[in-house]
Amino acid sequence: MSNTEKVIAVPIERRQQIHFSFHWLQKLVKQTAVIILLLLIWETVPRIGLVDAAFFPAFSDVVKSWWAMLVSGELFAHFTASIVRSLTGFILALLIAIPLGLLIGWYPLAKDLLNPILEIFRNTAALALLPVFMLLLGIGETSKIAIVLFACTWPVLLNTIAAVRNVDPLLIKSARSMNISSFKLFIKVILPASVPTIFTGIRMAGTGAILVLIAAEMVGAKEGLGYLITYSQYNFQIPEMYAGIITIALLGLLINQGLSVLERKFSKWKQPVQ
Amino acid sequence: MTDKIRFEHVTKIFKVRDTEQGKRALKEFTAVKDLNFSVKDGEFLTLVGPSGCGKSTLLDLLSGLTKPTSGRILLDGKEITGPGLDRGIVFQQYALFPWKTALGNIEFGLEAKGISKKERIELTRYYLSLVGLEGFEDRYPHELSGGMKQRVAIARSLAFNPDVLLMDEPFAALDAQTRETLQSELLRIWEKTKKTIIFITHGIDEAVYLGQRVAVMSTKPGSIKHMIDIPLDSRLNELDIRSHPEFVKARHQIWNLLHGNIYQAASI
Ligand SMILES: Nc1ncnc2c1ncn2[C@@H]1O[C@H](COP(=O)(O)OP(=O)(O)OP(=O)(O)O)[C@@H](O)[C@H]1O
Ligand SMILES: [Mg+2]
């Protein structure tokens, strides 16, 4: 009896193992296949003359100039300028929007007073205000940090307000039944329950920060990745321009990944979505 | 024995939307009407009744989370004006904090009571093992099964040692085996600590097994229709309590009351 069981059991186990490793490999292939394919197309299309290599240089040429700029330190200077601006604006926005959002979400009066203003600003595209920021604050650091700050504030603010409003009433009831003060209720229940929704806003702000910053740097700046792109274009340094674009993509990826890690750390109690 | 809890002409009316009269219109809905009863110190009262008859509403009123529209509820002779740690509640839907582990959830009430960190950990571990969850201290609610969550909720309400335990169908999500274990565990705790317990259930068997008295509620409007005394001594010493003649009699009586109620409701 037990003999037959074994005979049956072994192949099933083995099949599962093979299946598992295949699955892992499949995942890796799936995740990188499209990227590799795109890079291959990028490499060949200019080489076989389908597009003008002067406007669309092959990927390897772009990598070459990217490397040269990295070694010369030029890229690093632009990268630093951009990341300092976006982080400063971003962090200032968090420092303003989270406490303000908690306040507005918690006090109905604050919401009634501020709601009309919020409605107006949330629907104003930050980039539309770029000229105003430049006129008022010049083309120096202040205007760039200010526009990032402005763009990042709204998603964080609105998500924070929504988070506070949408805390499960049952949890509030449960905490109140243990006779805790309003202040404790806020610190121990409202705040932790709000974290995931606030983080959604922070993620949105992270994406927005890069977007408006690059746009602002393209319009008026003396350094930064946005400036690098427009400057290279004017001077017909096309591989350098593409190198700048790739760097921006990497910067975006970096910020997004960083925020993901933070988010996971803060919401590890959340049920993972399939 | 003295009255621990006293309901005096307690009525609770909710304002609900009246769609027949327009979008903004409100009408009154009487959830419970003219409740008049008392619970003795150290008594175990179970509450049965059809869904929507106001059982949870009654418990909310007693917990101080909502106020009666008229009438008053006395606890130790004093009118209830708000929630307090003298009453522990197990909600129908667990109500655990999802960002806290099993340990953290149980600690919550202890912290509110101002108990030191060291003592909190000790008490928490004790109550976790009491409900059979040792080794699950660090699990978040989403990592626990429904029945386990329910047990954490029970441990949480026991841990801060309230005089009165208010339990809203606490064993509903459990398998028969665990339910029986926890039922006798609850009886043991009750006999040991002399807490006053008000226990809502849908199970007639459970009501008769646990309660010294069973309050049978009826609906439209919610009120207590009958109070049935269960003249059984300690359930824990009896081997097959469920076939005891008194048990069978009480169960039959309550079954009839509840079913009469359905026919009555259907004829309206
Ligand atoms: N906040 C509220 N607003 C309006 N109506 C309510 C509210 N809470 C309860 N009710 C109504 O009061 C009645 C009693 O509700 P309750 O939750 O007390 O029922 P229950 O006896 O606990 O039912 P179940 O056994 O299904 O849990 C129901 O008809 C319900 O619709
Ligand atoms: Mg209920």
GROMACS .gro file of C-alpha atoms in nm, chain B residues 72-254:
model
  183
  346ARG     CA    1  -3.279   5.582   3.088
  347ILE     CA    2  -3.039   5.302   3.161
  348LEU     CA    3  -2.888   5.264   3.504
  349LEU     CA    4  -2.561   5.091   3.579
  350ASP     CA    5  -2.502   5.037   3.950
  351GLY     CA    6  -2.784   5.284   4.009
  352LYS     CA    7  -2.619   5.560   3.804
  353GLU     CA    8  -2.745   5.671   3.465
  354ILE     CA    9  -2.519   5.572   3.175
  355THR     CA   10  -2.396   5.885   3.000
  356GLY     CA   11  -2.112   5.749   2.788
  357PRO     CA   12  -1.873   5.463   2.729
  358GLY     CA   13  -1.651   5.332   3.005
  359LEU     CA   14  -1.400   5.063   3.083
  360ASP     CA   15  -1.645   4.913   3.331
  361ARG     CA   16  -1.811   4.756   3.027
  362GLY     CA   17  -1.628   4.540   2.775
  363ILE     CA   18  -1.778   4.488   2.432
  364VAL     CA   19  -1.730   4.218   2.174
  365PHE     CA   20  -1.874   4.354   1.853
  366GLN     CA   21  -2.063   4.147   1.602
  367GLN     CA   22  -1.803   4.229   1.334
  368TYR     CA   23  -1.481   4.178   1.538
  369ALA     CA   24  -1.372   4.545   1.504
  370LEU     CA   25  -1.004   4.467   1.544
  371PHE     CA   26  -0.751   4.733   1.448
  372PRO     CA   27  -0.593   4.601   1.129
  373TRP     CA   28  -0.262   4.783   1.187
  374LYS     CA   29  -0.212   4.620   1.524
  375THR     CA   30  -0.106   4.262   1.586
  376ALA     CA   31  -0.316   4.031   1.801
  377LEU     CA   32  -0.098   4.140   2.091
  378GLY     CA   33  -0.137   4.510   2.009
  379ASN     CA   34  -0.512   4.480   1.978
  380ILE     CA   35  -0.550   4.325   2.320
  381GLU     CA   36  -0.311   4.577   2.468
  382PHE     CA   37  -0.522   4.865   2.342
  383GLY     CA   38  -0.779   4.858   2.620
  384LEU     CA   39  -0.513   4.794   2.883
  385GLU     CA   40  -0.326   5.100   2.765
  386ALA     CA   41  -0.645   5.305   2.784
  387LYS     CA   42  -0.676   5.187   3.143
  388GLY     CA   43  -0.323   5.306   3.218
  389ILE     CA   44  -0.164   4.971   3.295
  390SER     CA   45   0.216   4.952   3.276
  391LYS     CA   46   0.384   4.806   2.969
  392LYS     CA   47   0.524   4.503   3.150
  393GLU     CA   48   0.193   4.411   3.307
  394ARG     CA   49   0.018   4.468   2.975
  395ILE     CA   50   0.235   4.212   2.800
  396GLU     CA   51   0.177   3.958   3.075
  397LEU     CA   52  -0.200   4.006   3.075
  398THR     CA   53  -0.213   3.997   2.698
  399ARG     CA   54  -0.027   3.668   2.681
  400TYR     CA   55  -0.248   3.522   2.950
  401TYR     CA   56  -0.568   3.609   2.769
  402LEU     CA   57  -0.434   3.499   2.432
  403SER     CA   58  -0.363   3.156   2.575
  404LEU     CA   59  -0.703   3.158   2.743
  405VAL     CA   60  -0.870   3.177   2.401
  406GLY     CA   61  -0.625   2.925   2.261
  407LEU     CA   62  -0.412   3.159   2.053
  408GLU     CA   63  -0.068   3.131   2.208
  409GLY     CA   64   0.193   3.168   1.939
  410PHE     CA   65  -0.024   3.408   1.736
  411GLU     CA   66   0.084   3.723   1.920
  412ASP     CA   67   0.249   3.884   1.622
  413ARG     CA   68  -0.014   3.807   1.360
  414TYR     CA   69  -0.203   4.092   1.201
  415PRO     CA   70  -0.582   4.049   1.179
  416HIS     CA   71  -0.568   3.977   0.805
  417GLU     CA   72  -0.341   3.685   0.884
  418LEU     CA   73  -0.599   3.530   1.118
  419SER     CA   74  -0.909   3.330   1.033
  420GLY     CA   75  -1.254   3.465   1.113
  421GLY     CA   76  -1.282   3.255   1.425
  422MET     CA   77  -0.935   3.356   1.541
  423LYS     CA   78  -1.021   3.723   1.496
  424GLN     CA   79  -1.330   3.667   1.703
  425ARG     CA   80  -1.122   3.508   1.975
  426VAL     CA   81  -0.880   3.802   1.977
  427ALA     CA   82  -1.181   4.031   2.014
  428ILE     CA   83  -1.302   3.825   2.310
  429ALA     CA   84  -0.958   3.830   2.470
  430ARG     CA   85  -0.943   4.206   2.418
  431SER     CA   86  -1.269   4.265   2.603
  432LEU     CA   87  -1.175   4.029   2.886
  433ALA     CA   88  -0.824   4.167   2.929
  434PHE     CA   89  -0.912   4.502   3.081
  435ASN     CA   90  -1.131   4.323   3.330
  436PRO     CA   91  -1.467   4.500   3.299
  437ASP     CA   92  -1.752   4.439   3.544
  438VAL     CA   93  -1.997   4.388   3.263
  439LEU     CA   94  -1.935   4.196   2.942
  440LEU     CA   95  -2.148   4.281   2.642
  441MET     CA   96  -2.115   4.023   2.369
  442ASP     CA   97  -2.278   4.047   2.029
  443GLU     CA   98  -2.290   3.701   1.870
  444PRO     CA   99  -1.927   3.640   1.961
  445PHE     CA  100  -1.923   3.274   1.864
  446ALA     CA  101  -2.114   3.305   1.536
  447ALA     CA  102  -1.811   3.258   1.312
  448LEU     CA  103  -1.666   2.961   1.495
  449ASP     CA  104  -1.674   2.592   1.415
  450ALA     CA  105  -1.880   2.373   1.647
  451GLN     CA  106  -1.573   2.238   1.826
  452THR     CA  107  -1.418   2.577   1.906
  453ARG     CA  108  -1.757   2.719   1.992
  454GLU     CA  109  -1.818   2.453   2.255
  455THR     CA  110  -1.472   2.504   2.401
  456LEU     CA  111  -1.521   2.877   2.423
  457GLN     CA  112  -1.872   2.842   2.560
  458SER     CA  113  -1.751   2.638   2.854
  459GLU     CA  114  -1.447   2.864   2.887
  460LEU     CA  115  -1.679   3.164   2.909
  461LEU     CA  116  -1.889   2.988   3.173
  462ARG     CA  117  -1.574   2.911   3.367
  463ILE     CA  118  -1.459   3.272   3.350
  464TRP     CA  119  -1.803   3.387   3.454
  465GLU     CA  120  -1.818   3.154   3.752
  466LYS     CA  121  -1.471   3.259   3.858
  467THR     CA  122  -1.498   3.633   3.809
  468LYS     CA  123  -1.869   3.690   3.878
  469LYS     CA  124  -1.898   3.929   3.589
  470THR     CA  125  -2.237   4.035   3.465
  471ILE     CA  126  -2.272   3.913   3.109
  472ILE     CA  127  -2.520   4.007   2.840
  473PHE     CA  128  -2.479   3.775   2.548
  474ILE     CA  129  -2.656   3.801   2.213
  475THR     CA  130  -2.696   3.492   2.003
  476HIS     CA  131  -2.895   3.345   1.721
  477GLY     CA  132  -2.863   2.996   1.859
  478ILE     CA  133  -3.141   2.881   2.090
  479ASP     CA  134  -2.917   2.602   2.218
  480GLU     CA  135  -2.642   2.846   2.297
  481ALA     CA  136  -2.885   3.083   2.469
  482VAL     CA  137  -3.020   2.809   2.693
  483TYR     CA  138  -2.680   2.658   2.759
  484LEU     CA  139  -2.516   2.984   2.866
  485GLY     CA  140  -2.794   3.195   3.013
  486GLN     CA  141  -2.946   3.190   3.357
  487ARG     CA  142  -3.223   3.380   3.190
  488VAL     CA  143  -3.305   3.413   2.822
  489ALA     CA  144  -3.464   3.734   2.696
  490VAL     CA  145  -3.671   3.665   2.385
  491MET     CA  146  -3.709   3.974   2.169
  492SER     CA  147  -3.970   4.039   1.907
  493THR     CA  148  -3.960   4.279   1.620
  494LYS     CA  149  -4.159   4.579   1.489
  495PRO     CA  150  -4.093   4.749   1.717
  496GLY     CA  151  -3.812   4.571   1.899
  497SER     CA  152  -3.904   4.479   2.252
  498ILE     CA  153  -3.847   4.205   2.501
  499LYS     CA  154  -4.141   3.973   2.473
  500HIS     CA  155  -4.051   3.711   2.730
  501MET     CA  156  -3.797   3.640   2.998
  502ILE     CA  157  -3.739   3.270   3.043
  503ASP     CA  158  -3.569   3.143   3.356
  504ILE     CA  159  -3.342   2.847   3.299
  505PRO     CA  160  -3.345   2.651   3.623
  506LEU     CA  161  -3.017   2.466   3.567
  507ASP     CA  162  -2.727   2.456   3.811
  508SER     CA  163  -2.370   2.469   3.698
  509ARG     CA  164  -2.360   2.354   3.336
  510LEU     CA  165  -1.999   2.257   3.368
  511ASN     CA  166  -2.055   1.972   3.609
  512GLU     CA  167  -2.334   1.814   3.410
  513LEU     CA  168  -2.212   1.571   3.148
  514ASP     CA  169  -2.493   1.585   2.896
  515ILE     CA  170  -2.666   1.905   2.987
  516ARG     CA  171  -2.833   1.938   2.649
  517SER     CA  172  -3.059   1.641   2.711
  518HIS     CA  173  -3.154   1.753   3.062
  519PRO     CA  174  -3.537   1.782   3.079
  520GLU     CA  175  -3.523   2.147   3.185
  521PHE     CA  176  -3.292   2.224   2.895
  522VAL     CA  177  -3.519   2.053   2.644
  523LYS     CA  178  -3.824   2.226   2.787
  524ALA     CA  179  -3.670   2.571   2.773
  525ARG     CA  180  -3.541   2.518   2.422
  526HIS     CA  181  -3.883   2.407   2.303
  527GLN     CA  182  -4.050   2.704   2.469
  528ILE     CA  183  -3.814   2.956   2.312
   0.00000   0.00000   0.00000
